[in-house]
CSV table of C-alpha atoms in Angstrom, one decimal:
chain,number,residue,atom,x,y,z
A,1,UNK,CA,-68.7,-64.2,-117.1
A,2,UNK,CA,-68.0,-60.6,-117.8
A,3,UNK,CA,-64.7,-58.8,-116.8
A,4,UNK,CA,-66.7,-55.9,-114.4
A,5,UNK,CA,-68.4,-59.5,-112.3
A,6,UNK,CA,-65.5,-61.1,-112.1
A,7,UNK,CA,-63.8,-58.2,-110.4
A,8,UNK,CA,-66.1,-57.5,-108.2
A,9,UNK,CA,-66.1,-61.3,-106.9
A,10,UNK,CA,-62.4,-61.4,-106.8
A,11,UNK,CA,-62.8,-58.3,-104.5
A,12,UNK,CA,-65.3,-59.8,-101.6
A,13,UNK,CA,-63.5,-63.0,-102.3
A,14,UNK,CA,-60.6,-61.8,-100.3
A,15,UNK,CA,-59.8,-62.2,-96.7
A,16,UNK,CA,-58.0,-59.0,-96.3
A,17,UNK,CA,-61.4,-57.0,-97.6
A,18,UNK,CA,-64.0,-59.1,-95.4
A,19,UNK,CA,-61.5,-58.4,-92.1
A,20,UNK,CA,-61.2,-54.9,-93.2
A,21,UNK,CA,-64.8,-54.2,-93.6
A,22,UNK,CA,-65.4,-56.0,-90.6
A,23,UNK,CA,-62.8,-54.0,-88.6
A,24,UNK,CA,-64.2,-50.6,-90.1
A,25,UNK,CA,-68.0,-51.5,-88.6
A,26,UNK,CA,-66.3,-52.0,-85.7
A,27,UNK,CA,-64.3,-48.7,-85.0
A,28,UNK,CA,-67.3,-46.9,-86.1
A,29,UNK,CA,-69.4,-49.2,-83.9
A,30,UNK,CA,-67.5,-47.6,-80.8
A,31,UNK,CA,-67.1,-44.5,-81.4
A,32,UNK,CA,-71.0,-44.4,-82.0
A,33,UNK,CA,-71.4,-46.4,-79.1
A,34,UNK,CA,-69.0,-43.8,-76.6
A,35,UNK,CA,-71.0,-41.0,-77.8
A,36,UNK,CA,-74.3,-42.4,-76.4
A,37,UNK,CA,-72.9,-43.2,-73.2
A,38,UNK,CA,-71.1,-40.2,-72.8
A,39,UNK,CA,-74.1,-38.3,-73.6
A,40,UNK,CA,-77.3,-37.5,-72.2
A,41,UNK,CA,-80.6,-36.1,-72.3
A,42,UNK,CA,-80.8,-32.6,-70.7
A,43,UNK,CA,-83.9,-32.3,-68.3
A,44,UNK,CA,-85.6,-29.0,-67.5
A,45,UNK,CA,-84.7,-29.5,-63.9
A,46,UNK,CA,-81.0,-29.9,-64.7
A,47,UNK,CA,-81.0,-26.7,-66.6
A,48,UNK,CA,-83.1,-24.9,-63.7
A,49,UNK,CA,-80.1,-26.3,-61.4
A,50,UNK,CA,-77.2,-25.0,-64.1
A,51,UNK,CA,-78.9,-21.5,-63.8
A,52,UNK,CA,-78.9,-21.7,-60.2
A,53,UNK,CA,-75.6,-22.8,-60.2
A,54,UNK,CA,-74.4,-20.4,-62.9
A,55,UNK,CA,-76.0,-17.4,-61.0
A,56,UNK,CA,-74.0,-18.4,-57.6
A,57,UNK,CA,-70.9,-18.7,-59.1
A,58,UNK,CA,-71.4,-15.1,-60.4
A,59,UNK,CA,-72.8,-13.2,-57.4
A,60,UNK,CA,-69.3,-14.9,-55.9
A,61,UNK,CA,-67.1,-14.0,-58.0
A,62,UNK,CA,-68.9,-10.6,-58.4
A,63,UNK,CA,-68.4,-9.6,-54.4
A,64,UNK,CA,-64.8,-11.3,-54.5
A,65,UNK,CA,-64.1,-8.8,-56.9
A,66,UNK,CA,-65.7,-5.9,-55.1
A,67,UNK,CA,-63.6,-7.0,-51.8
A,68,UNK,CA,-60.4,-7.0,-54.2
A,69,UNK,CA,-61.2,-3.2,-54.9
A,70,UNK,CA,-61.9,-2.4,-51.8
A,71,UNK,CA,-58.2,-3.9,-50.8
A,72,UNK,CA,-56.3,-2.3,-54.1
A,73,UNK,CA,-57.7,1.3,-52.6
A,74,UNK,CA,-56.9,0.4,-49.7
A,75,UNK,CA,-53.5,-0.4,-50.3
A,76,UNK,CA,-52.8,2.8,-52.1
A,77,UNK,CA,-49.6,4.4,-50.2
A,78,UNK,CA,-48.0,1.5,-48.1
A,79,UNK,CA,-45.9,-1.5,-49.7
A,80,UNK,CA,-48.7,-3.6,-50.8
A,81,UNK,CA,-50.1,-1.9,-53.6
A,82,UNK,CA,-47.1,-3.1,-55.9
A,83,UNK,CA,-49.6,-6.0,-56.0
A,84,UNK,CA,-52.4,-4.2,-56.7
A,85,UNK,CA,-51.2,-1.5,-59.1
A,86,UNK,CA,-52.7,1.9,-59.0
A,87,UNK,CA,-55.8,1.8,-61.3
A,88,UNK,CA,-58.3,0.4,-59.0
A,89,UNK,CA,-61.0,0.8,-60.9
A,90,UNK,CA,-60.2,-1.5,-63.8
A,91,UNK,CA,-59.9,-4.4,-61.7
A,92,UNK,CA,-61.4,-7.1,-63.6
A,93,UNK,CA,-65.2,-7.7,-63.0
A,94,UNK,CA,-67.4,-10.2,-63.7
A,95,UNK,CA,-70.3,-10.4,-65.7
A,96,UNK,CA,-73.2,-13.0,-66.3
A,97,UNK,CA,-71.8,-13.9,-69.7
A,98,UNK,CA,-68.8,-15.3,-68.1
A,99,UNK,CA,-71.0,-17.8,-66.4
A,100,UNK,CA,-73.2,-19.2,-69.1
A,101,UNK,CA,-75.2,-21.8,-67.7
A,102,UNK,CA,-74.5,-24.2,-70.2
A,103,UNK,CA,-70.9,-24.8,-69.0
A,104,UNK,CA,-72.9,-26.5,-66.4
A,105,UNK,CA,-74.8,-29.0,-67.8
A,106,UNK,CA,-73.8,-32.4,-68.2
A,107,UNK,CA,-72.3,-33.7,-72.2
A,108,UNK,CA,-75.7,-33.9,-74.3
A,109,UNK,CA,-75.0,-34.5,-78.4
A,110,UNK,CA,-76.5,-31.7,-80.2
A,111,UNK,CA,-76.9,-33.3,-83.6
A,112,UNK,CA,-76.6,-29.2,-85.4
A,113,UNK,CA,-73.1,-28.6,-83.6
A,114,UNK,CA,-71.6,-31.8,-83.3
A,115,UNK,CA,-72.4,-34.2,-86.1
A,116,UNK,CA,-69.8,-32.4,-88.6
A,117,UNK,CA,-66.7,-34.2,-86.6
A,118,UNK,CA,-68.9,-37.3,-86.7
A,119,UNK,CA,-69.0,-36.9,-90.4
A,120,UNK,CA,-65.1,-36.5,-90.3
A,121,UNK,CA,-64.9,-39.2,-88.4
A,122,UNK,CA,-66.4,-41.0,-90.9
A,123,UNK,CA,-64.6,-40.0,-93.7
A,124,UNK,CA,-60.7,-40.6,-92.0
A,125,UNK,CA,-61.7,-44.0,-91.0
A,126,UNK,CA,-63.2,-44.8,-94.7
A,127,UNK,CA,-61.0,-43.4,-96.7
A,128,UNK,CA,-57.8,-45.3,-94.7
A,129,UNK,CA,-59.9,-48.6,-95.2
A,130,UNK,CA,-60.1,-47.6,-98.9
A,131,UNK,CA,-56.5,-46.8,-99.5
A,132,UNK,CA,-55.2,-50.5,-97.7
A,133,UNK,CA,-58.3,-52.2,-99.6
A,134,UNK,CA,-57.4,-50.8,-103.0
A,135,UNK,CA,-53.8,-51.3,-102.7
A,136,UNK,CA,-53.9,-54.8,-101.4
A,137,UNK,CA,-56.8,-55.5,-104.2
A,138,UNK,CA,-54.3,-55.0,-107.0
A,139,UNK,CA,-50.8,-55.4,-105.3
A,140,UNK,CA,-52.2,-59.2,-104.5
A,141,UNK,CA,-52.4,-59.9,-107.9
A,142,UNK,CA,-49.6,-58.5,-108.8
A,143,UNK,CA,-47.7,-60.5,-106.3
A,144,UNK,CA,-49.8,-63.6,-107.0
A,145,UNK,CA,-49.3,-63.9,-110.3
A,146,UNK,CA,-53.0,-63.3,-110.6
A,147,UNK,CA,-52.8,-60.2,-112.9
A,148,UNK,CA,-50.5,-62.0,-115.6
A,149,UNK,CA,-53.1,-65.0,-115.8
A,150,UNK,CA,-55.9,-62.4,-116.2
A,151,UNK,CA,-53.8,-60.8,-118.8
A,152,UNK,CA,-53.8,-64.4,-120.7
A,153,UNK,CA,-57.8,-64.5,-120.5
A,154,UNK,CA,-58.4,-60.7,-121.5
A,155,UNK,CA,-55.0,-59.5,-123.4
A,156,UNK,CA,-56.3,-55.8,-122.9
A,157,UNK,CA,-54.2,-54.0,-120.5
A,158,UNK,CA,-55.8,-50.8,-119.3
A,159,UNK,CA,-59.3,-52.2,-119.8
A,160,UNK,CA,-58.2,-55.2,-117.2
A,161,UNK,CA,-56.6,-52.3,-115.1
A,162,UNK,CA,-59.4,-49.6,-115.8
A,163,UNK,CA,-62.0,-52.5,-115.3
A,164,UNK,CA,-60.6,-53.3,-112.0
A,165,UNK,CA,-60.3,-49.6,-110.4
A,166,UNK,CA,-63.8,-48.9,-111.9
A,167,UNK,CA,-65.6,-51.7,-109.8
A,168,UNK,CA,-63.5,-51.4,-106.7
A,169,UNK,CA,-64.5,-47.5,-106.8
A,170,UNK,CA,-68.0,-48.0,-107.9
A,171,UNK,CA,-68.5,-50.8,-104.8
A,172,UNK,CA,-66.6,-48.2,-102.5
A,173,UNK,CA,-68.8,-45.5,-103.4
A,174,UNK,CA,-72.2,-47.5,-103.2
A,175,UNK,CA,-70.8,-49.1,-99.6
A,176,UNK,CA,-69.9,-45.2,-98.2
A,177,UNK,CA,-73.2,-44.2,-99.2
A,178,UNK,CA,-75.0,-46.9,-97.5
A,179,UNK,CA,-72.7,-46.8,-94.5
A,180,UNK,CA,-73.2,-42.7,-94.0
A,181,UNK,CA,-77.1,-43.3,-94.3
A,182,UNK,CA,-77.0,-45.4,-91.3
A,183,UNK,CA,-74.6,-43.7,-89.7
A,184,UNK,CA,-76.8,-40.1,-90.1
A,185,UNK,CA,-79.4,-42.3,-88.6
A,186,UNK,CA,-77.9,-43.5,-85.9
A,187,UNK,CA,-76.4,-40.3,-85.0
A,188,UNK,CA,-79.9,-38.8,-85.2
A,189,UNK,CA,-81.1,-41.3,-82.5
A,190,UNK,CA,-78.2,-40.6,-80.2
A,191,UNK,CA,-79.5,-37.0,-80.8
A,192,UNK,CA,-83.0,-38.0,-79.8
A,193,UNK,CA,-82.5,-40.0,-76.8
A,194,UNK,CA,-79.1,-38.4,-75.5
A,195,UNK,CA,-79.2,-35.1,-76.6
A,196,UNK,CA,-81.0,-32.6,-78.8
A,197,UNK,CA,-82.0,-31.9,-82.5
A,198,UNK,CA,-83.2,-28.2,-82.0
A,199,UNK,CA,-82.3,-25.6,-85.3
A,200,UNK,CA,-82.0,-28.2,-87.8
A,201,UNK,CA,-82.7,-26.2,-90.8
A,202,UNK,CA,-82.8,-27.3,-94.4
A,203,UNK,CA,-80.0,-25.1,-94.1
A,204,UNK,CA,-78.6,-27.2,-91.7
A,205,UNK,CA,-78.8,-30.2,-93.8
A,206,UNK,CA,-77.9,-29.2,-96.9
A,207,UNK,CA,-74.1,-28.2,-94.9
A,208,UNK,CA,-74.1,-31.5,-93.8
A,209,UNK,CA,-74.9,-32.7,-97.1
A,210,UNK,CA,-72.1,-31.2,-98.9
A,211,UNK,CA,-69.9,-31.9,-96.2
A,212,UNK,CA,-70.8,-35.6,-96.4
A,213,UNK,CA,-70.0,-35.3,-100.2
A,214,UNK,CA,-66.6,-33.9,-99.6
A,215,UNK,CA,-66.4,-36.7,-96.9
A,216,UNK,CA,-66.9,-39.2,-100.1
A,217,UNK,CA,-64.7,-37.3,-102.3
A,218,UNK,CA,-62.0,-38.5,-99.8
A,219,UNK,CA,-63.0,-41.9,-99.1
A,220,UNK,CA,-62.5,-42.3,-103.3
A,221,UNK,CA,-59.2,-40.5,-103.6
A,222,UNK,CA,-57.8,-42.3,-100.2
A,223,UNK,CA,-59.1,-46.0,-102.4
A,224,UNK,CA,-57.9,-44.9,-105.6
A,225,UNK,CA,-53.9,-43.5,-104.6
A,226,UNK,CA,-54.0,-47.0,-102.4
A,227,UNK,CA,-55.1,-48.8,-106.3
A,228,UNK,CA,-52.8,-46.6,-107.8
A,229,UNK,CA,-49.9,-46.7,-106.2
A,230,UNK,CA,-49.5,-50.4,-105.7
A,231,UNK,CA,-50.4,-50.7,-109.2
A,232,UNK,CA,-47.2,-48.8,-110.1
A,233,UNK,CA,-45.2,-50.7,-107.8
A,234,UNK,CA,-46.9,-54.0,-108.4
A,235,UNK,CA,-47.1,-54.6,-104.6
A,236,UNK,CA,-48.8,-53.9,-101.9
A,237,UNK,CA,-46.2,-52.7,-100.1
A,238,UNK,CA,-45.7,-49.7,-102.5
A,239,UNK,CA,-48.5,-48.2,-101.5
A,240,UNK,CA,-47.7,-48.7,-97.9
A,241,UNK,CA,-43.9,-47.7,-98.5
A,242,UNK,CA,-45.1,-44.7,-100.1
A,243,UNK,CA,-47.5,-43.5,-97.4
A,244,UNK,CA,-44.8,-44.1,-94.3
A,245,UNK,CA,-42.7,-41.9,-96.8
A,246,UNK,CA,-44.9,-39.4,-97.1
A,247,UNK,CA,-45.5,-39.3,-93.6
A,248,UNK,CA,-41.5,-39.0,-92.8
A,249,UNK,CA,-41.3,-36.2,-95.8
A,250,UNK,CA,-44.2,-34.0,-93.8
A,251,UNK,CA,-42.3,-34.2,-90.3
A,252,UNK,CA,-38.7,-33.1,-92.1
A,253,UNK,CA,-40.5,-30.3,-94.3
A,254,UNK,CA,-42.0,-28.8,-91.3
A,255,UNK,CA,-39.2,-28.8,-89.0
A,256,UNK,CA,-37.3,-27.4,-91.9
A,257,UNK,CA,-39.7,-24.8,-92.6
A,258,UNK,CA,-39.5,-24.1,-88.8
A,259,UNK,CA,-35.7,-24.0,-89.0
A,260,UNK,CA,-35.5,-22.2,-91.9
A,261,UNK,CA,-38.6,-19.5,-90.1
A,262,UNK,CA,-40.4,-19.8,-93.3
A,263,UNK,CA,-44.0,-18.5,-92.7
A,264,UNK,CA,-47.0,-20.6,-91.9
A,265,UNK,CA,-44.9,-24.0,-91.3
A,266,UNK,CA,-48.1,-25.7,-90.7
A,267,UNK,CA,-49.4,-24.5,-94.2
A,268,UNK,CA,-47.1,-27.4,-95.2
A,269,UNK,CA,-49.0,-30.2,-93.6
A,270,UNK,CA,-51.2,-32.3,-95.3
A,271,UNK,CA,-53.1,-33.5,-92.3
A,272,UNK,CA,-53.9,-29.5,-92.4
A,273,UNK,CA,-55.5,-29.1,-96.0
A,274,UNK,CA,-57.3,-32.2,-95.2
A,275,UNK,CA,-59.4,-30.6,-92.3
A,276,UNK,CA,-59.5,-27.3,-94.4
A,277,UNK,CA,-61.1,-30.2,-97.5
A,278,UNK,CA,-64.0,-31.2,-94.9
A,279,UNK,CA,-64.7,-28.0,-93.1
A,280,UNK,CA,-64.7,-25.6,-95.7
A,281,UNK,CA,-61.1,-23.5,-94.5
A,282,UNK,CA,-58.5,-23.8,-92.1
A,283,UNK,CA,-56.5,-20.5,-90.3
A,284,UNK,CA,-53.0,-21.0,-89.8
A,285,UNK,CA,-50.9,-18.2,-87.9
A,286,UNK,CA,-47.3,-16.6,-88.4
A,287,UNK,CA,-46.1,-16.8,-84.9
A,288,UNK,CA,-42.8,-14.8,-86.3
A,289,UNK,CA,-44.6,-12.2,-87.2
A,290,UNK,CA,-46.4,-9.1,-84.8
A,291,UNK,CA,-48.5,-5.9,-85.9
A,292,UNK,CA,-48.8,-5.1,-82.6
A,293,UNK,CA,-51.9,-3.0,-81.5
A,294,UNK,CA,-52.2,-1.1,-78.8
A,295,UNK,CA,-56.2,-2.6,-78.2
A,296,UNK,CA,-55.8,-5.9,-79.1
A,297,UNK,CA,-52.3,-6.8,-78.6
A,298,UNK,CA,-50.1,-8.8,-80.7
A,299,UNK,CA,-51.7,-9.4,-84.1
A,300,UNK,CA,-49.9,-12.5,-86.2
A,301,UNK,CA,-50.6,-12.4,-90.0
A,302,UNK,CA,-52.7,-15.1,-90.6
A,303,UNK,CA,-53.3,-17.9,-94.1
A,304,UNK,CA,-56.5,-19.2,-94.9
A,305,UNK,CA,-56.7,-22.9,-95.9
A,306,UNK,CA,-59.7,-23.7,-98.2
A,307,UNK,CA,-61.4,-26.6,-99.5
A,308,UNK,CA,-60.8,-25.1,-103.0
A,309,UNK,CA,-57.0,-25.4,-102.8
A,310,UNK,CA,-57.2,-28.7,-101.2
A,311,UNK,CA,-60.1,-30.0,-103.7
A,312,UNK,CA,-57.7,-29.1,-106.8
A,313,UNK,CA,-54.6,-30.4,-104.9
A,314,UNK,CA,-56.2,-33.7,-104.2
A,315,UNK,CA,-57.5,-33.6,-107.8
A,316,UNK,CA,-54.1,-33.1,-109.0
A,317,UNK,CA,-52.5,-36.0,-107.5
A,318,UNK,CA,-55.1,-38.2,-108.4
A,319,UNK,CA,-54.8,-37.6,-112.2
A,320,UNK,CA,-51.2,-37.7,-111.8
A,321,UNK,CA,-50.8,-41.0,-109.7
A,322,UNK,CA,-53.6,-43.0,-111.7
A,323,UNK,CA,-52.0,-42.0,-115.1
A,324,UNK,CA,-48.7,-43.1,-114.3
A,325,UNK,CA,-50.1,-46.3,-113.3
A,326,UNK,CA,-52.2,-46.7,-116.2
A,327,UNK,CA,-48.7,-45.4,-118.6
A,328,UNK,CA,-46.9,-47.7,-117.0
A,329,UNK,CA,-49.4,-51.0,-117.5
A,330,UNK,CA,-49.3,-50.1,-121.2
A,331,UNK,CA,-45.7,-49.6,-121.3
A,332,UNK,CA,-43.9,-52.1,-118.7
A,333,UNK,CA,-43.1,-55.8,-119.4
A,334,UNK,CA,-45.6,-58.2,-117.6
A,335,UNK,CA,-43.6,-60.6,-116.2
C-alpha cells in the first residue's frame, strides 16, 4: 500500500475527524436553515403596503416638522425659544429618501447583497475545523507513538511528514470545494423561494468567485498552522496552546496600543486583517486624531486594511511555521 493511501485512511479512520465533519455539517446546517425561516419572499402587495406605509410616515413627519416651525417662530422673543434657537428656517425637514420603502418590508435574502457573509461564514467555520483536524491528525501520532512506528516502515522523515500534510490538504481542499458547491446551491434556493436573485451579473459571480477562493485560501492555512504547529510540538495540544496564546497576546497588544495611544489600535488585530483577507479591505479610524471641518465635522485619519497585506502576512507565517516543522523533523531525535 502506498504512503499517500495510507494517510489518507489513517485520516477518516479517526474519531475525532468523523465527529468533526459531522459537527461542521451541522453548524452550517443551521445557520442555512435560520436564514430560510427568517426569510421570505416579498409579494407585490407587500411592497404596495411598504410604499403606502413609507409615504404616511413621511407626510407625518413632514407636517410635524412644519408645526415645529411654526412654534420656533413663534417662540421668537419670550423664554421658550432657548429651545428652539433662532434659525427657524433650518429646522430639520424630512424628505422621501428618509423613508425608503424598503425599511418596511419584511427580511427577504437577496442572494447579490447577502451571500458574501454567507461565504464568510463558510470560510470561519472551515478553516477552525481544519486547524483542530490537522493538529489532532499529526499530534495523535505523535502522542500515540504512531509516527515513530511509521518511521520504522518508511525511514524517510520529511517525505512521511510532507506525505502526510500533502494528503490532509489535498482531502481538505477537494472536501471545501464540494461543501461550497452545495452550499452556493443551497443558498441560491433560499434566494429563490425566500428572497430574490435580481442583478446577478457575471460580474457578480466572478466577486463571489474570487471571494470564495480567498475563503479556501483560509480554510488551507487555518488546516496547515493546525498540522504545523502540533507537528513542532509533537502534540495536539501545541497547537491548541499556541492559539489560546495568541488569542491572550491580541487582547494585551491592543489594550497596550490603547494605553500607550498608538494610532489605529485595531490595526493590531488579527480578527481585523482576516475580514480585510475576505472582503477585499477593511477601514480602521484614529479616534485620537481630528481635522476638524467646519462642513463635515470631526474628520479622524483613517488606515486601510487590504487583502494584499493580509494575503502576504498569512503567506508569511505559513512558510515560516511549516518549515520549522519540517527543520525540526529532520533535525530532532525521534523518541
Amino acid at each position: 500500500m502506498s504512503l499517500a493511501r495510507a494517510e489518507s485512511r489513517r485520516l477518516f479512520k479517526r474519531r475525532f475527524t468523523k465527529f468533526l465533519m459531522v459537527g461542521v455539517l451541522l453548524v452550517l446546517g443551521a445557520v442555512a436553515v435560520g436564514v430560510f425561516f427568517s426569510n421570505e419572499k416579498v409579494t407585490d402587495t407587500q411592497i404596495a403596503q411598504a410604499k403606502a406605509d413609507a409615504d404616511r410616515d413621511y407626510r407625518s413627519n413632514l407636517e410635524q416638522a412644519a408645526r415645529d416651525k411654526e412654534r420656533c417662530i413663534a417662540a421668537q422673543g419670550t423664554p421658550e425659544a432657548a429651545n428652539w434657537g433662532t434659525d427657524c428656517e433650518n429646522l430639520y425637514t424630512p424628505t422621501p429618501e428618509d423613508f425608503n420603502y424598503v425599511w418596511y418590508l419584511p427580511p427577504s435574502f437577496e442572494f447579490r447583497a447577502e451571500f458574501p457573509d454567507m461565504i464568510s461564514v463558510f470560510a470561519v467555520v472551515l478553516a477552525a475545523a481544519a486547524f483542530l483536524i490537522g493538529a489532532s491528525f499529526v499530534g495523535a501520532e505523535w502522542n500515540s507513538g504512531g509516527m515513530m512506528n511509521l518511521l520504522l516502515w518508511r525511514p524517510q522523515r520529511l517525505r512521511v511528514l510532507g506525505t502526510k500534510l500533502a494528503v490532509f490538504l489535498g482531502w481538505l481542499i477537494s472536501g471545501t470545494l464540494l461543501l461550497a458547491a452545495v452550499w452556493t446551491g443551497l443558498f441560491r434556493l433560499i434566494a429563490e423561494f425566500r428572497g430574490t436573485t435580481d442583478k446577478l451579473t457575471s460580474g457578480v459571480w466572478q466577486s463571489l468567485g474570487l471571494m470564495g477562493l480567498r475563503g479556501l485560501a483560509l480554510v488551507v492555512v487555518g488546516g496547515a498552522l493546525g498540522f504545523a504547529l502540533a507537528s513542532l510540538g509533537r502534540h495536539t495540544g501545541m497547537a491548541l496552546g499556541a492559539l489560546i496564546g495568541i488569542g491572550a497576546v491580541q487582547i494585551g497588544v491592543y489594550v497596550m496600543a490603547q494605553l500607550a495611544k498608538l494610532a489605529y489600535p485595531d490595526a493590531y488585530l488579527v480578527p481585523l486583517w482576516l475580514f480585510a483577507w475576505l472582503y477585499k479591505e477593511f477601514v480602521v479610524e484614529d479616534y485620537a486624531s481630528c481635522d476638524f471641518s467646519s462642513t463635515a465635522g470631526c474628520e479622524y485619519a483613517q488606515f486601510t486594511m487590504t487583502w494584499q497585506t493580509a494575503g502576504t502576512a498569512m503567506a508569511a507565517l505559513v512558510v515560516v511555521i511549516v518549515g520549522a516543522a519540517m527543520w525540526t523533523m529532520r533535525k530532532r531525535d525521534i523518541t
